[in-house]
């Protein structure tokens, strides 16, 4: 499985933007980049995903490097409720025999200060 | 996003008993569901992939006879921890594959 590397932890101030980096230098041409987050004692929550182009949704933005070897999850204005562990995961296409599987790394624990 | 439920949310049992955990996709049909386990301060570990109408595919190192998975319908998968022991105490999380993978809220299992 293609691996990702994320910082163990990051801190942010409330109302400020947060940039969460992820390195995935062994990404294959068909792997999608997915981000999930997990609040304490809850199941993970889907945040965003992309393949090559930058993506925006109501929760966050995903900036993907041109060579696809890294990506950055952007929370535009952090709130206290954004404090969670953020996971960057590479996922094979659904039609692939490993498609749909998510292999979680250690993620980045984001803390948000009021 | 789609909703996935798990039942029970927490369970305490005696060593040697079996425990069944249900995972339901409430507003979509899921041919494929996944089961994960998470120990404190650790990441999620994929245990198995559950496909409706066929046998589950277990990840390396996961005992299929201990963790029985049944995916009898497009909205329900069950995980049974057989002859549970204290080392099986963990947070068990399921997910259902729709247009994305949607996760349940988890089940906290404590084996005394």
XYZ file of C-alpha atoms in Angstrom:
226
model
C 0.000 0.000 0.000
C 1.269 3.451 -0.884
C 2.140 5.284 2.311
C 1.658 8.836 3.481
C 3.719 10.912 5.899
C 2.148 13.541 8.129
C 3.398 15.550 11.099
C 2.340 13.987 14.385
C 0.752 17.152 15.692
C -0.020 20.767 14.839
C -1.438 23.720 16.703
C -3.665 26.439 15.438
C -5.463 29.476 16.778
C -9.194 29.759 16.473
C -10.430 31.729 13.453
C -7.101 31.348 11.641
C -6.383 29.197 8.585
C -4.707 25.826 9.033
C -2.558 24.052 6.469
C -2.102 20.333 7.129
C 0.627 18.791 4.946
C 0.878 15.254 3.643
C 3.692 13.630 1.689
C 2.960 10.676 -0.573
C 6.003 10.304 -2.787
C 5.128 6.712 -3.834
C 1.623 7.556 -5.046
C 0.562 5.686 -8.160
C -1.058 7.373 -11.111
C -4.535 6.152 -10.220
C -4.502 6.647 -6.438
C -6.964 9.137 -5.018
C -5.918 11.346 -2.094
C -8.465 11.205 0.710
C -8.692 13.107 3.967
C -10.675 11.967 6.948
C -10.771 13.309 10.468
C -11.594 11.649 13.747
C -12.843 13.323 16.880
C -12.207 11.554 20.198
C -14.264 8.395 20.690
C -15.992 8.754 17.329
C -15.701 7.125 13.939
C -13.771 8.950 11.216
C -15.558 11.565 9.149
C -14.955 12.126 5.439
C -13.476 15.559 4.729
C -12.438 15.757 1.096
C -10.700 13.890 -1.687
C -9.024 14.604 -5.005
C -7.021 13.107 -7.830
C -5.070 15.838 -9.619
C -6.884 19.159 -9.393
C -7.409 21.251 -6.298
C -10.777 20.668 -4.660
C -13.051 22.769 -2.483
C -16.059 21.818 -0.422
C -17.939 23.280 2.511
C -15.522 21.775 5.008
C -12.116 22.389 3.504
C -9.902 22.790 0.455
C -7.397 20.304 -0.890
C -4.322 21.553 -2.698
C -2.474 18.866 -4.674
C 1.073 19.377 -5.900
C 1.613 19.184 -9.623
C 3.693 16.009 -9.292
C 1.073 14.611 -6.847
C 3.768 13.669 -4.364
C 2.310 15.906 -1.701
C -0.932 17.581 -0.774
C -2.225 20.087 1.764
C -5.561 20.151 3.526
C -6.661 23.705 4.187
C -9.151 24.651 6.864
C -9.935 28.265 6.095
C -10.993 29.327 9.589
C -10.291 26.867 12.363
C -12.898 26.447 15.068
C -12.655 24.569 18.352
C -14.760 21.822 16.770
C -12.032 21.233 14.196
C -9.721 19.806 16.858
C -9.266 16.196 15.728
C -6.842 13.724 14.212
C -6.612 14.291 10.464
C -5.719 11.360 8.254
C -4.340 11.616 4.733
C -4.920 8.330 2.906
C -4.275 7.081 -0.606
C -7.063 4.990 -2.076
C -7.043 2.882 -5.219
C -9.886 3.366 -7.712
C -13.063 1.512 -6.759
C -12.783 -0.865 -9.700
C -9.292 -1.906 -8.582
C -9.177 -5.145 -6.603
C -8.023 -3.141 -3.580
C -10.400 -0.323 -4.404
C -12.324 1.159 -1.536
C -9.874 0.000 1.123
C -8.481 2.710 3.376
C -5.248 2.038 5.231
C -4.872 4.573 8.010
C -1.501 5.987 9.052
C -0.905 7.852 12.304
C -2.410 11.126 11.148
C -1.901 14.647 12.467
C -3.441 15.619 15.770
C -4.678 19.171 15.385
C -5.277 21.249 18.472
C -7.066 24.587 18.240
C -6.504 27.306 20.804
C -9.260 29.776 21.618
C -23.040 12.494 4.066
C -24.577 9.056 4.371
C -25.412 7.613 7.775
C -23.956 4.442 9.241
C -25.028 3.190 12.642
C -23.518 0.677 15.020
C -25.107 -1.237 17.840
C -24.324 -1.434 20.655
C -22.300 1.706 21.275
C -20.574 0.073 24.202
C -20.561 -3.399 25.683
C -18.953 -5.004 28.698
C -18.707 -8.764 28.808
C -17.025 -11.536 30.714
C -14.016 -13.360 29.361
C -15.010 -16.353 27.247
C -18.313 -14.983 26.019
C -19.147 -13.944 22.475
C -20.224 -10.471 21.469
C -22.041 -9.420 18.311
C -21.731 -5.916 16.874
C -24.096 -4.702 14.170
C -23.293 -2.184 11.451
C -26.098 -0.709 9.373
C -26.094 1.683 6.449
C -29.275 3.665 7.033
C -29.842 5.546 3.812
C -27.956 3.655 1.143
C -27.176 0.113 0.108
C -23.625 -1.053 0.629
C -22.252 -4.063 -1.177
C -19.011 -3.611 0.717
C -18.460 -2.842 4.373
C -15.247 -2.738 6.367
C -14.383 -3.512 9.970
C -11.621 -1.723 11.864
C -10.188 -1.942 15.347
C -8.572 0.909 17.246
C -6.574 0.683 20.447
C -6.081 3.751 22.662
C -3.782 6.399 21.200
C -3.380 4.350 18.014
C -4.685 4.607 14.494
C -7.409 2.492 12.960
C -6.378 -0.970 11.857
C -8.343 -2.602 9.045
C -9.504 -6.057 10.103
C -11.568 -7.265 7.196
C -13.568 -6.413 4.118
C -17.138 -7.654 4.133
C -18.948 -8.251 0.848
C -22.674 -8.911 0.720
C -23.430 -12.508 -0.087
C -19.854 -13.748 0.068
C -17.163 -14.557 2.585
C -15.257 -11.738 4.201
C -11.650 -11.063 3.296
C -9.455 -10.775 6.363
C -6.263 -8.762 6.660
C -3.066 -10.562 7.495
C -2.836 -11.492 11.152
C -6.571 -11.278 11.851
C -8.070 -14.581 12.988
C -11.135 -15.313 10.895
C -12.423 -17.913 13.367
C -12.275 -15.425 16.199
C -13.787 -12.478 14.376
C -16.791 -13.802 12.482
C -18.231 -11.477 9.893
C -21.603 -11.857 8.244
C -22.921 -9.522 5.545
C -26.360 -10.935 4.911
C -27.991 -7.892 3.364
C -27.034 -4.703 1.577
C -27.601 -2.686 4.736
C -26.318 -4.924 7.523
C -22.979 -6.449 8.445
C -22.231 -8.071 11.777
C -18.974 -8.749 13.584
C -18.972 -11.426 16.265
C -16.027 -11.573 18.620
C -15.999 -15.189 19.765
C -14.613 -16.298 23.103
C -13.589 -12.760 23.926
C -10.573 -12.118 26.127
C -9.321 -8.927 27.792
C -6.852 -8.326 24.953
C -9.848 -8.040 22.589
C -10.971 -4.939 24.460
C -10.898 -2.194 21.870
C -12.891 0.328 19.858
C -14.476 -1.428 16.870
C -15.523 0.731 13.942
C -17.346 -0.255 10.792
C -17.716 1.596 7.531
C -19.907 1.210 4.479
C -18.789 1.953 0.959
C -21.083 4.227 -0.964
C -19.696 6.930 -3.202
C -17.259 7.358 -0.327
C -16.483 5.271 2.734
C -18.802 6.303 5.564
C -17.995 5.316 9.120
C -20.131 4.274 12.030
C -19.751 5.857 15.467
C -17.853 2.867 16.861
C -18.458 0.248 19.548
C -16.407 0.226 22.722
C -15.834 -3.373 23.828
C -14.526 -4.089 27.298
C -13.801 -7.699 28.231
C -13.412 -8.343 31.939
